[in-house]
Coordinates of C-alpha atoms and ligand atoms in Angstrom, one line a residue:
M491 CA -77.3 -45.5 119.2
Q492 CA -80.2 -43.1 120.1
R493 CA -80.0 -39.7 121.7
L494 CA -82.8 -38.3 123.9
T495 CA -82.7 -34.7 124.8
G496 CA -84.0 -33.4 128.1
I497 CA -82.9 -30.9 130.7
G498 CA -79.5 -31.5 132.2
V499 CA -79.8 -30.6 135.8
S500 CA -76.6 -31.9 137.2
P501 CA -73.4 -32.1 135.1
G502 CA -71.2 -35.1 134.4
L503 CA -70.8 -38.1 132.1
V504 CA -71.5 -41.6 133.3
S505 CA -72.6 -44.9 131.8
G506 CA -74.3 -48.0 133.1
R507 CA -77.1 -50.6 132.6
A508 CA -80.6 -49.2 132.8
V509 CA -82.7 -49.9 135.9
M510 CA -86.3 -48.8 135.5
L511 CA -88.3 -47.4 138.3
N512 CA -92.0 -46.8 137.9
Q513 CA -92.5 -44.6 140.9
R514 CA -96.2 -44.1 140.2
A515 CA -96.8 -47.9 140.3
Q516 CA -93.9 -48.1 142.9
V517 CA -92.2 -50.9 141.2
L518 CA -88.6 -51.4 140.0
R519 CA -87.8 -53.0 136.7
Y520 CA -84.4 -54.5 136.0
R521 CA -83.0 -57.1 133.8
V522 CA -82.0 -60.3 135.5
A523 CA -79.0 -62.4 134.5
E524 CA -79.8 -65.6 132.6
S525 CA -78.5 -67.6 135.6
R526 CA -80.9 -65.8 138.0
V527 CA -84.1 -66.4 136.0
G528 CA -84.7 -69.6 138.0
S529 CA -84.5 -67.7 141.4
E530 CA -86.8 -65.0 140.0
L531 CA -89.4 -67.6 139.2
D532 CA -89.0 -69.0 142.7
R533 CA -89.6 -65.5 144.2
L534 CA -92.8 -65.3 142.1
E535 CA -94.0 -68.7 143.3
Q536 CA -93.1 -68.0 146.9
G537 CA -94.9 -64.7 146.6
R538 CA -98.0 -66.6 145.4
A539 CA -97.8 -69.1 148.2
R540 CA -97.5 -66.4 150.9
T541 CA -100.3 -64.5 149.3
R542 CA -102.5 -67.6 149.3
D543 CA -101.8 -68.3 152.9
Q544 CA -102.5 -64.8 154.0
L545 CA -105.8 -64.6 152.0
R546 CA -107.0 -67.8 153.5
E547 CA -106.2 -66.5 157.0
I548 CA -107.9 -63.2 156.3
R549 CA -110.9 -65.0 154.8
A550 CA -111.3 -67.2 157.9
S551 CA -110.9 -64.2 160.3
I552 CA -113.4 -62.1 158.3
A553 CA -115.9 -65.0 158.1
R554 CA -115.6 -65.3 161.9
R555 CA -116.1 -61.6 162.6
R556 CA -118.3 -60.3 159.8
G557 CA -119.9 -63.3 158.3
P558 CA -119.6 -65.3 155.0
D559 CA -120.7 -62.6 152.6
L560 CA -117.8 -60.3 153.2
A561 CA -115.4 -63.2 153.3
A562 CA -116.5 -64.1 149.7
I563 CA -114.4 -61.2 148.4
F564 CA -111.4 -63.1 149.5
D565 CA -112.6 -66.3 147.9
A566 CA -112.7 -64.5 144.6
Q567 CA -109.1 -63.2 145.2
I568 CA -107.9 -66.7 146.0
L569 CA -109.4 -68.0 142.8
M570 CA -107.8 -65.2 140.8
L571 CA -104.5 -66.1 142.3
D572 CA -104.7 -69.3 140.3
D573 CA -105.8 -67.7 137.1
P574 CA -103.5 -68.8 134.2
M575 CA -103.6 -65.1 133.1
L576 CA -101.8 -64.0 136.3
V577 CA -98.9 -65.8 137.8
P578 CA -98.2 -68.1 134.8
R579 CA -98.3 -65.1 132.4
A580 CA -96.0 -63.2 134.7
A581 CA -93.6 -66.2 134.8
K582 CA -93.6 -66.2 131.0
L583 CA -92.6 -62.5 131.0
V584 CA -89.8 -63.2 133.4
C585 CA -88.4 -65.9 131.1
D586 CA -89.0 -64.2 127.8
Q587 CA -88.0 -60.7 128.8
R588 CA -85.6 -61.6 131.6
V589 CA -87.2 -59.0 133.9
N590 CA -87.7 -59.2 137.7
A591 CA -90.9 -60.9 139.0
E592 CA -92.4 -57.9 140.5
W593 CA -92.3 -55.9 137.3
A594 CA -93.7 -58.9 135.4
V595 CA -96.7 -58.9 137.8
Q596 CA -97.2 -55.2 137.3
Q597 CA -97.2 -55.7 133.5
V598 CA -99.8 -58.3 133.8
F599 CA -101.9 -56.1 136.0
E600 CA -101.7 -53.3 133.3
E601 CA -102.9 -55.8 130.7
F602 CA -105.8 -56.7 133.0
S603 CA -106.6 -53.1 133.7
A604 CA -106.9 -52.3 130.0
I605 CA -109.4 -55.2 129.7
F606 CA -111.4 -54.0 132.7
D607 CA -111.5 -50.4 131.4
E608 CA -113.3 -51.6 128.3
I609 CA -116.1 -53.4 130.3
V610 CA -119.4 -51.6 130.1
D611 CA -121.1 -53.2 133.2
P612 CA -120.2 -50.9 136.1
Y613 CA -120.3 -53.7 138.6
L614 CA -117.8 -55.8 136.7
R615 CA -115.6 -52.8 135.8
E616 CA -115.3 -52.0 139.5
R617 CA -113.8 -55.5 140.2
K618 CA -110.6 -54.0 138.9
G619 CA -110.1 -52.7 142.5
D620 CA -110.1 -56.3 143.7
V621 CA -107.5 -57.2 141.1
A622 CA -105.4 -54.2 142.1
D623 CA -105.6 -55.3 145.8
L624 CA -104.5 -58.8 145.0
V625 CA -101.7 -57.6 142.7
G626 CA -100.5 -55.2 145.4
R627 CA -100.4 -58.0 148.0
L628 CA -98.6 -60.3 145.5
K629 CA -96.0 -57.6 144.7
M630 CA -95.5 -57.0 148.4
N631 CA -94.9 -60.7 149.0
I632 CA -92.5 -61.0 146.1
R633 CA -90.4 -58.2 147.5
Q634 CA -90.6 -59.6 151.0
G635 CA -87.7 -58.3 153.1
L636 CA -86.9 -55.8 150.3
S637 CA -89.4 -53.2 151.2
T638 CA -87.9 -50.0 150.1
P639 CA -86.5 -48.9 146.7
R640 CA -83.1 -48.7 148.3
D641 CA -83.4 -52.4 149.3
L642 CA -84.5 -53.3 145.8
L643 CA -81.7 -51.4 144.2
R644 CA -79.3 -53.6 146.2
E645 CA -80.6 -56.5 144.2
V646 CA -79.3 -55.0 141.0
D647 CA -75.9 -56.6 140.2
E648 CA -74.0 -54.0 138.4
A649 CA -73.3 -50.3 138.2
S650 CA -76.5 -48.8 136.9
I651 CA -78.3 -45.8 135.7
L652 CA -81.8 -45.2 137.1
I653 CA -84.5 -44.3 134.6
A654 CA -87.7 -43.3 136.2
D655 CA -91.1 -41.8 135.3
E656 CA -90.5 -39.5 138.2
L657 CA -88.3 -39.6 141.3
T658 CA -89.3 -37.9 144.5
P659 CA -86.6 -36.2 146.5
S660 CA -87.2 -38.4 149.6
L661 CA -86.7 -41.5 147.5
A662 CA -83.7 -40.0 145.7
A663 CA -82.2 -39.3 149.2
Q664 CA -82.3 -43.0 149.9
V665 CA -80.7 -44.4 146.8
D666 CA -77.1 -45.6 147.2
W667 CA -75.5 -43.3 144.6
T668 CA -72.2 -45.2 144.8
K669 CA -73.9 -48.0 142.9
V670 CA -76.4 -46.0 140.8
R671 CA -74.3 -43.6 138.9
G672 CA -76.8 -41.2 137.5
F673 CA -80.5 -40.8 136.8
A674 CA -82.9 -39.6 134.1
T675 CA -86.6 -38.9 134.6
D676 CA -89.6 -38.3 132.3
A677 CA -90.9 -35.7 134.6
G678 CA -89.2 -32.6 136.1
S679 CA -87.7 -29.3 135.4
R680 CA -84.5 -27.4 136.5
T681 CA -86.2 -26.4 139.7
Y682 CA -87.4 -29.9 140.5
H683 CA -86.4 -30.6 144.1
T684 CA -84.8 -33.8 143.0
A685 CA -82.7 -31.9 140.5
I686 CA -81.4 -29.7 143.3
L687 CA -80.6 -32.8 145.3
A688 CA -78.7 -34.3 142.3
R689 CA -76.5 -31.2 142.1
S690 CA -75.8 -31.3 145.8
L691 CA -74.8 -35.0 145.6
E692 CA -72.9 -34.5 142.3
V693 CA -74.9 -37.2 140.6
P694 CA -75.2 -36.6 136.8
A695 CA -78.9 -36.2 136.0
I696 CA -81.3 -35.3 133.2
V697 CA -85.0 -34.6 133.8
G698 CA -87.9 -33.7 131.6
L699 CA -87.3 -36.5 129.0
H700 CA -91.1 -37.2 128.7
D701 CA -91.0 -40.8 127.6
A702 CA -87.5 -42.1 128.4
S703 CA -89.0 -44.7 130.7
R704 CA -90.9 -46.2 127.8
I705 CA -88.1 -46.1 125.2
V706 CA -85.3 -47.5 127.3
Q707 CA -85.3 -51.2 128.1
P708 CA -84.1 -52.6 131.4
G709 CA -80.5 -53.8 131.1
Q710 CA -79.8 -51.6 128.1
L711 CA -76.5 -49.7 128.2
V712 CA -77.1 -46.0 128.5
V713 CA -75.0 -42.8 129.0
I714 CA -76.1 -39.8 131.0
D715 CA -74.5 -36.6 129.7
G716 CA -75.8 -34.2 132.3
T717 CA -73.6 -31.4 130.9
N718 CA -75.1 -31.6 127.4
S719 CA -78.6 -32.7 128.5
E720 CA -78.5 -36.0 126.6
L721 CA -79.5 -39.5 127.5
I722 CA -77.7 -41.8 125.0
V723 CA -79.1 -45.2 124.5
D724 CA -76.8 -48.0 123.2
P725 CA -73.8 -45.6 123.0
S726 CA -71.1 -46.0 120.3
P727 CA -67.6 -47.1 121.3
D728 CA -66.5 -43.4 120.8
V729 CA -69.1 -42.2 123.3
L730 CA -68.0 -44.9 125.8
A731 CA -64.3 -43.9 125.4
R732 CA -65.4 -40.3 126.2
V733 CA -67.1 -41.6 129.3
A734 CA -64.0 -43.5 130.4
R735 CA -61.8 -40.4 130.0
A736 CA -64.3 -38.4 132.0
A737 CA -64.3 -41.0 134.8
D738 CA -60.5 -40.8 135.0
E739 CA -60.7 -37.0 135.4
A740 CA -63.5 -36.9 137.9
A741 CA -63.0 -37.1 141.6
A742 CA -65.1 -39.5 143.7
P743 CA -68.6 -38.3 143.0
V744 CA -70.5 -38.7 146.3
A745 CA -69.4 -36.7 149.3
V746 CA -72.1 -38.0 151.5
E747 CA -70.1 -40.9 153.0
H748 CA -68.0 -38.5 155.1
D749 CA -71.2 -37.0 156.6
R750 CA -72.4 -40.1 158.4
A751 CA -70.5 -39.8 161.7
R752 CA -70.7 -36.1 162.5
P753 CA -73.7 -34.4 163.9
A754 CA -75.8 -32.2 161.7
M755 CA -75.0 -28.4 161.7
T756 CA -75.8 -25.6 159.4
A757 CA -72.9 -23.5 157.8
D758 CA -73.4 -20.8 160.5
G759 CA -73.2 -23.3 163.4
V760 CA -76.9 -24.0 164.2
R761 CA -77.1 -27.6 165.6
I762 CA -79.8 -29.7 164.0
R763 CA -80.9 -32.9 165.5
L764 CA -81.6 -35.8 163.1
D765 CA -83.3 -38.9 164.3
A766 CA -84.7 -41.9 162.4
N767 CA -88.2 -43.2 161.7
I768 CA -88.3 -47.0 161.9
E769 CA -90.9 -49.7 161.6
F770 CA -89.0 -52.8 162.8
P771 CA -86.3 -53.4 165.4
D772 CA -84.0 -54.6 162.6
D773 CA -84.1 -51.1 161.1
L774 CA -81.9 -50.0 164.1
A775 CA -78.8 -51.0 162.3
A776 CA -79.7 -48.8 159.3
A777 CA -80.5 -45.9 161.6
R778 CA -77.2 -46.2 163.4
Y779 CA -75.3 -46.6 160.2
A780 CA -77.0 -43.5 158.8
G781 CA -75.8 -41.5 161.8
A782 CA -79.2 -41.0 163.5
E783 CA -78.9 -39.6 167.0
G784 CA -81.9 -41.5 168.2
I785 CA -85.2 -43.0 167.0
G786 CA -87.6 -40.1 166.7
L787 CA -90.5 -42.3 165.6
Y788 CA -90.9 -46.1 166.1
R789 CA -94.2 -47.1 164.5
S790 CA -94.9 -49.8 167.1
E791 CA -98.1 -51.0 165.3
F792 CA -95.8 -52.9 162.9
I793 CA -95.4 -55.4 165.8
F794 CA -98.7 -56.8 164.6
S795 CA -97.2 -58.0 161.4
D796 CA -95.4 -60.7 163.4
G797 CA -98.7 -62.3 164.3
P798 CA -100.9 -62.3 167.5
D799 CA -98.2 -63.7 169.8
A800 CA -95.9 -60.8 169.2
V801 CA -98.4 -58.5 171.0
D802 CA -98.4 -60.2 174.4
E803 CA -96.7 -58.2 177.1
E804 CA -93.6 -60.4 177.3
A805 CA -93.0 -60.3 173.6
Q806 CA -93.5 -56.6 173.4
Y807 CA -91.2 -56.1 176.4
R808 CA -88.5 -58.0 174.6
T809 CA -88.9 -56.0 171.4
Y810 CA -88.8 -52.7 173.2
R811 CA -85.9 -53.7 175.4
R812 CA -83.9 -54.8 172.4
M813 CA -84.5 -51.5 170.7
L814 CA -83.7 -49.4 173.7
E815 CA -80.5 -51.3 174.3
G816 CA -79.6 -51.2 170.6
M817 CA -79.9 -47.4 170.4
A818 CA -78.6 -46.5 173.9
P819 CA -77.6 -43.9 175.0
G820 CA -79.7 -42.3 172.2
P821 CA -83.4 -42.0 172.9
V822 CA -86.1 -44.1 171.3
T823 CA -89.5 -42.5 170.9
V824 CA -92.1 -45.3 170.7
R825 CA -95.3 -44.2 169.2
T826 CA -98.1 -46.3 170.8
F827 CA -100.2 -48.3 168.3
D828 CA -101.6 -46.3 165.4
V829 CA -104.1 -48.7 163.9
D830 CA -107.8 -48.7 163.3
E831 CA -110.3 -51.4 164.1
D832 CA -110.2 -53.0 160.6
Q833 CA -106.4 -53.2 160.6
L834 CA -106.6 -54.7 164.1
A835 CA -109.0 -57.3 162.8
M836 CA -106.8 -58.0 159.8
N837 CA -103.7 -58.1 161.9
D838 CA -105.1 -60.9 164.1
T839 CA -104.0 -62.9 161.1
G840 CA -100.6 -61.2 160.8
A841 CA -101.4 -60.3 157.3
T842 CA -101.0 -56.5 156.8
L843 CA -98.7 -53.7 157.8
G844 CA -95.7 -55.7 156.8
G845 CA -94.9 -54.1 153.5
G846 CA -93.3 -50.7 152.9
W847 CA -95.0 -48.9 150.1
G848 CA -98.3 -50.7 150.1
A849 CA -98.6 -50.3 153.8
D850 CA -98.0 -46.6 153.6
Q851 CA -100.8 -46.2 151.2
E852 CA -103.1 -48.2 153.3
R853 CA -102.2 -45.9 156.2
G854 CA -103.0 -42.9 154.1
S855 CA -106.5 -41.8 154.8
R856 CA -107.9 -43.3 158.0
Q857 CA -109.8 -40.9 160.1
G858 CA -112.0 -43.0 162.4
L859 CA -111.4 -44.9 165.5
R860 CA -107.6 -44.9 165.2
G861 CA -104.4 -44.1 167.1
L862 CA -104.9 -42.9 170.7
R863 CA -108.7 -43.0 170.2
L864 CA -108.6 -46.7 169.5
S865 CA -106.1 -47.3 172.4
L866 CA -108.4 -45.5 174.8
S867 CA -111.3 -47.6 173.6
R868 CA -109.3 -50.8 174.2
P869 CA -107.8 -50.2 177.6
E870 CA -106.5 -53.9 177.8
L871 CA -104.6 -53.6 174.6
F872 CA -103.2 -50.2 175.6
Q873 CA -102.3 -51.1 179.1
T874 CA -100.5 -54.2 177.9
Q875 CA -98.4 -52.0 175.6
L876 CA -97.8 -49.5 178.3
R877 CA -96.7 -52.1 180.8
A878 CA -94.3 -53.6 178.3
L879 CA -92.9 -50.1 177.5
L880 CA -92.5 -49.1 181.2
R881 CA -90.7 -52.4 182.0
A882 CA -88.3 -51.9 179.1
A883 CA -87.6 -48.3 180.1
S884 CA -84.7 -49.0 182.4
H885 CA -82.8 -50.5 179.5
G886 CA -82.2 -47.3 177.6
T887 CA -83.7 -43.8 177.0
L888 CA -87.4 -44.2 176.3
R889 CA -90.0 -41.6 175.3
I890 CA -93.6 -42.5 174.8
M891 CA -95.7 -40.7 172.1
F892 CA -99.4 -40.8 171.4
P893 CA -100.6 -40.7 167.8
F894 CA -103.7 -39.1 166.4
V895 CA -104.6 -36.9 169.3
S896 CA -107.3 -34.3 168.9
G897 CA -107.8 -33.0 172.4
V898 CA -106.5 -32.4 175.9
E899 CA -109.1 -34.9 177.4
Q900 CA -107.5 -37.7 175.5
I901 CA -104.1 -36.9 176.8
R902 CA -105.2 -36.7 180.4
E903 CA -107.0 -40.1 180.1
A904 CA -104.0 -41.7 178.4
K905 CA -101.6 -40.3 181.1
Q906 CA -103.9 -41.8 183.8
L907 CA -103.6 -45.2 182.0
V908 CA -99.8 -44.7 182.0
A909 CA -99.9 -44.0 185.7
S910 CA -102.0 -47.1 186.4
A911 CA -99.7 -49.3 184.3
A912 CA -96.8 -48.0 186.3
A913 CA -98.7 -48.7 189.5
D914 CA -99.3 -52.3 188.4
L915 CA -95.6 -52.8 187.8
V916 CA -94.7 -51.3 191.2
R917 CA -97.1 -53.8 192.7
R918 CA -95.2 -56.5 191.0
G919 CA -92.1 -55.2 192.7
L920 CA -90.6 -53.4 189.7
S921 CA -89.2 -49.9 189.6
V922 CA -90.4 -47.6 186.9
P923 CA -88.4 -44.5 185.9
P924 CA -90.2 -41.3 184.9
I925 CA -90.8 -41.3 181.2
P926 CA -91.3 -38.3 178.9
I927 CA -94.7 -38.4 177.3
G928 CA -95.4 -36.6 174.0
V929 CA -98.0 -36.3 171.3
M930 CA -98.0 -36.3 167.5
I931 CA -99.4 -33.1 166.2
E932 CA -101.1 -34.4 163.1
I933 CA -104.7 -33.4 163.3
P934 CA -105.6 -29.7 162.7
A935 CA -107.5 -29.6 166.0
A936 CA -104.3 -30.5 167.8
A937 CA -102.3 -27.9 165.9
Y938 CA -104.8 -25.1 166.7
T939 CA -104.7 -26.0 170.4
A940 CA -101.0 -26.6 170.5
D941 CA -100.6 -24.1 173.3
L942 CA -103.2 -26.0 175.4
L943 CA -101.7 -29.4 174.6
A944 CA -98.2 -28.2 175.4
R945 CA -99.2 -27.7 179.0
E946 CA -100.0 -31.4 179.3
V947 CA -97.0 -33.1 177.6
D948 CA -93.2 -33.2 177.6
F949 CA -92.7 -32.9 173.8
F950 CA -94.4 -32.6 170.4
T951 CA -93.7 -34.3 167.2
I952 CA -95.3 -32.8 164.1
G953 CA -96.6 -35.5 161.8
T954 CA -97.0 -33.8 158.5
N955 CA -98.1 -36.9 156.5
D956 CA -101.4 -36.7 158.2
L957 CA -101.5 -33.0 159.0
I958 CA -101.2 -32.1 155.3
Q959 CA -104.0 -34.4 154.3
Y960 CA -106.4 -33.2 157.0
C961 CA -105.5 -29.5 156.7
L962 CA -106.0 -29.6 152.9
A963 CA -108.8 -32.1 152.9
V964 CA -106.8 -34.3 150.5
D965 CA -106.9 -38.0 150.9
R966 CA -103.4 -38.9 150.1
A967 CA -104.4 -42.4 148.9
D968 CA -106.7 -40.9 146.3
E969 CA -104.8 -40.5 143.1
R970 CA -107.4 -38.0 141.7
V971 CA -106.5 -35.3 144.2
S972 CA -102.8 -36.2 144.7
L973 CA -101.8 -33.0 143.0
L974 CA -103.5 -31.1 145.8
Y975 CA -101.4 -32.8 148.4
Q976 CA -99.0 -29.9 148.8
P977 CA -96.5 -29.5 151.7
L978 CA -95.8 -26.0 150.5
H979 CA -99.4 -24.8 150.8
P980 CA -99.3 -21.5 152.8
S981 CA -101.7 -23.1 155.4
I982 CA -99.2 -25.9 156.1
L983 CA -96.3 -23.5 156.6
R984 CA -98.3 -21.4 158.9
V985 CA -99.6 -24.3 160.9
I986 CA -96.0 -25.6 161.4
L987 CA -94.9 -22.2 162.4
M988 CA -97.7 -22.0 164.9
V989 CA -97.0 -25.4 166.5
G990 CA -93.2 -24.6 166.7
R991 CA -94.0 -21.3 168.5
A992 CA -96.4 -22.9 170.9
A993 CA -93.8 -25.5 171.8
R994 CA -91.0 -22.9 172.3
R995 CA -93.3 -20.8 174.5
A996 CA -94.1 -23.8 176.6
R997 CA -90.3 -24.7 176.6
I998 CA -90.9 -28.2 175.3
P999 CA -89.0 -29.8 172.5
V1000 CA -90.7 -30.1 169.1
S1001 CA -89.6 -32.2 166.2
L1002 CA -91.1 -33.1 162.8
C1003 CA -91.2 -36.6 161.5
G1004 CA -93.3 -36.5 158.3
E1005 CA -92.0 -37.4 154.9
M1006 CA -91.5 -33.7 154.3
A1007 CA -88.3 -33.7 156.4
A1008 CA -86.7 -36.2 154.0
D1009 CA -87.0 -33.7 151.1
P1010 CA -83.8 -31.6 151.4
A1011 CA -85.4 -28.4 149.9
L1012 CA -88.3 -28.6 152.3
L1013 CA -86.0 -29.4 155.2
T1014 CA -84.1 -26.2 154.7
L1015 CA -87.4 -24.2 154.8
L1016 CA -88.5 -26.0 158.0
V1017 CA -85.2 -24.9 159.6
G1018 CA -86.1 -21.4 158.4
L1019 CA -89.4 -21.8 160.2
G1020 CA -87.5 -22.4 163.4
L1021 CA -87.4 -26.2 163.7
T1022 CA -84.2 -27.8 164.7
E1023 CA -85.2 -31.4 165.3
F1024 CA -86.3 -33.9 162.6
S1025 CA -86.9 -37.5 162.3
M1026 CA -86.8 -39.2 158.9
T1027 CA -86.3 -42.5 157.1
P1028 CA -82.6 -43.5 157.9
G1029 CA -81.5 -43.4 154.2
A1030 CA -82.3 -39.7 154.0
I1031 CA -80.1 -38.7 157.0
P1032 CA -76.7 -38.5 155.4
V1033 CA -78.1 -36.4 152.5
A1034 CA -79.8 -34.1 155.0
K1035 CA -76.6 -33.5 156.9
H1036 CA -74.8 -32.8 153.7
V1037 CA -77.3 -30.3 152.5
L1038 CA -77.6 -28.6 155.9
A1039 CA -73.9 -28.1 156.1
D1040 CA -74.1 -25.9 153.0
V1041 CA -76.7 -23.5 154.1
R1042 CA -76.8 -20.7 156.7
A1043 CA -79.8 -20.8 159.2
S1044 CA -79.9 -17.0 159.1
D1045 CA -80.4 -17.1 155.3
L1046 CA -83.1 -19.7 155.8
K1047 CA -84.9 -17.6 158.4
A1048 CA -85.0 -14.7 156.0
L1049 CA -86.2 -17.0 153.2
A1050 CA -89.0 -18.3 155.5
R1051 CA -90.1 -14.7 156.3
R1052 CA -90.4 -14.0 152.6
V1053 CA -92.2 -17.2 151.8
L1054 CA -94.7 -16.7 154.6
R1055 CA -95.9 -13.6 152.9
M1056 CA -96.6 -15.4 149.6
A1057 CA -100.1 -16.5 148.6
T1058 CA -99.5 -19.3 146.0
I1059 CA -97.7 -22.6 146.1
E1060 CA -96.0 -21.7 142.8
D1061 CA -94.5 -18.5 144.2
I1062 CA -93.4 -20.3 147.3
E1063 CA -91.7 -23.0 145.4
H1064 CA -90.1 -20.6 143.0
E1065 CA -88.7 -18.5 145.9
L1066 CA -87.5 -21.6 147.7
L1067 CA -85.7 -23.1 144.8
N1068 CA -84.2 -19.9 143.6
A1069 CA -82.9 -19.1 147.1
L1070 CA -81.4 -22.6 147.5
G1071 CA -79.7 -22.3 144.1
R1072 CA -78.3 -18.9 145.1
F1073 CA -76.9 -19.6 148.6
A1074 CA -75.8 -23.1 148.5
L1075 CA -76.4 -26.1 146.3
Ligands
PEP382 C1 -97.3 -38.5 160.0 O1 -98.5 -38.6 160.0 O2 -96.6 -37.6 159.6 C2 -96.5 -39.7 160.5 C3 -95.2 -39.6 160.6 O3 -97.2 -40.7 160.8 P1 -97.7 -41.9 159.8 O4 -97.0 -41.6 158.5 O5 -97.2 -43.1 160.4 O6 -99.1 -41.7 159.8
MG383 MG1 -99.6 -40.0 161.1

């Protein structure tokens, strides 16, 4: 038995088998039962086969478009895929350590990384990026169909305890806490947002353990004693008896289940609208189950991951129609394609955008010919999408939204293309209902001209994922500046306030669909800033409802007024977390 002391941030005593999450590398590590080692090896092999097929397709496509030199990068990756140090070595780790395939691949990558770091020749040293790219693709293909941490946790057989290097609130908001009984993290303090969330959910938790994720092994029996700030590894029978007594005394831990069906409202009766962000039509079921009122953001570019045929007008029409019917009478906000030219070229092969985490990182920092800019430069592609959307419109409640808009001219041009797509359909004898047209506010230029943009459109959706990186000049895919990616920076709060006001003055609805909304502490501050509509990953919706029901909008408004006068992120965070601790959670 070993006791590790950290900071108990949410009381309670629970036991379970350790599941390890390396959030920085975005990979889950769990022990697989002896009987499942074979299927884990199959997943590894299938991941390799899918990766090889994709790389060959990408290679051929790049060779066609950009010539053989660039394509050679992918020859090297295909060769690496068959290196005995990669997949066979990972397979050995799966067998010897009985760990999941994805983790084994990550381990092998770390071994590779250490070797590359020692290399003196800068050219060779930089080839580490190619290995990282290949390994990222391999992991994505191993976890195919299981793209989020929540999906992965479903793979875990038994009641478990999550041990992580760190755990972001938006990720914590998506975990099924009926299966995962508690968590412990290396990082964090009492005012860690995730700690607040844990108290709200009544999930026992310890943070600030420094190296628990190195000491604990997957599958090891552990106890979280949140009350006494201890993580107990390999507990004695006495400790386990204490856990069993505590379980008998405790009521059902997670109150979130009751929240699913009812609409979101603050304790003083302010109605908050919660919609879901989705990438695939199949995510509709999760959105409905989570209690989303509608789809606030459908990232339509994920259609490309089904291959070139999925993008013809008929196929798109079927996809949109299915989604509108599935969500009716709730609205579905379809964001037109947000891809850049490279992604478009890659996606002719159906090879990218399909994964969850990896894709999000790839999406992180593009600022060229992308989003509406790209659509306007490819009128055929855009018109096809618009015609498919307008045809589907009569099957539910559709809203069309343009991404990455930086000026009024773009909106006017896009609206003309909508009108001409509608005219095409009328010529075909179809009737087209009027459709609300909105824009994402995710470029500072759009935010600063929100009053002007508001005259041109029917609604705004604030995309903080991009808005933060462009306001702060922080590439969110660049690890070296990731600490500067701060939603609580005073400039971000002001810009959100400004956009909200412009929308209210113009009497158009405004919602916010960035990751920020999925963090319950940040969500409450956003309500204080006057926003009442949000769209988030479905898994975060029940928690958001639960947290909102405990706070008064009037308190949040006063909190926002105080926070808006503060100059540093540290002061803002401190004020926010103290206030939340006081009035609710
Ligand atoms: C955003 O930028 O906040 C957003 C929701 O869009 P994406 O993450 O798809 O860029
Ligand atoms: Mg965006």
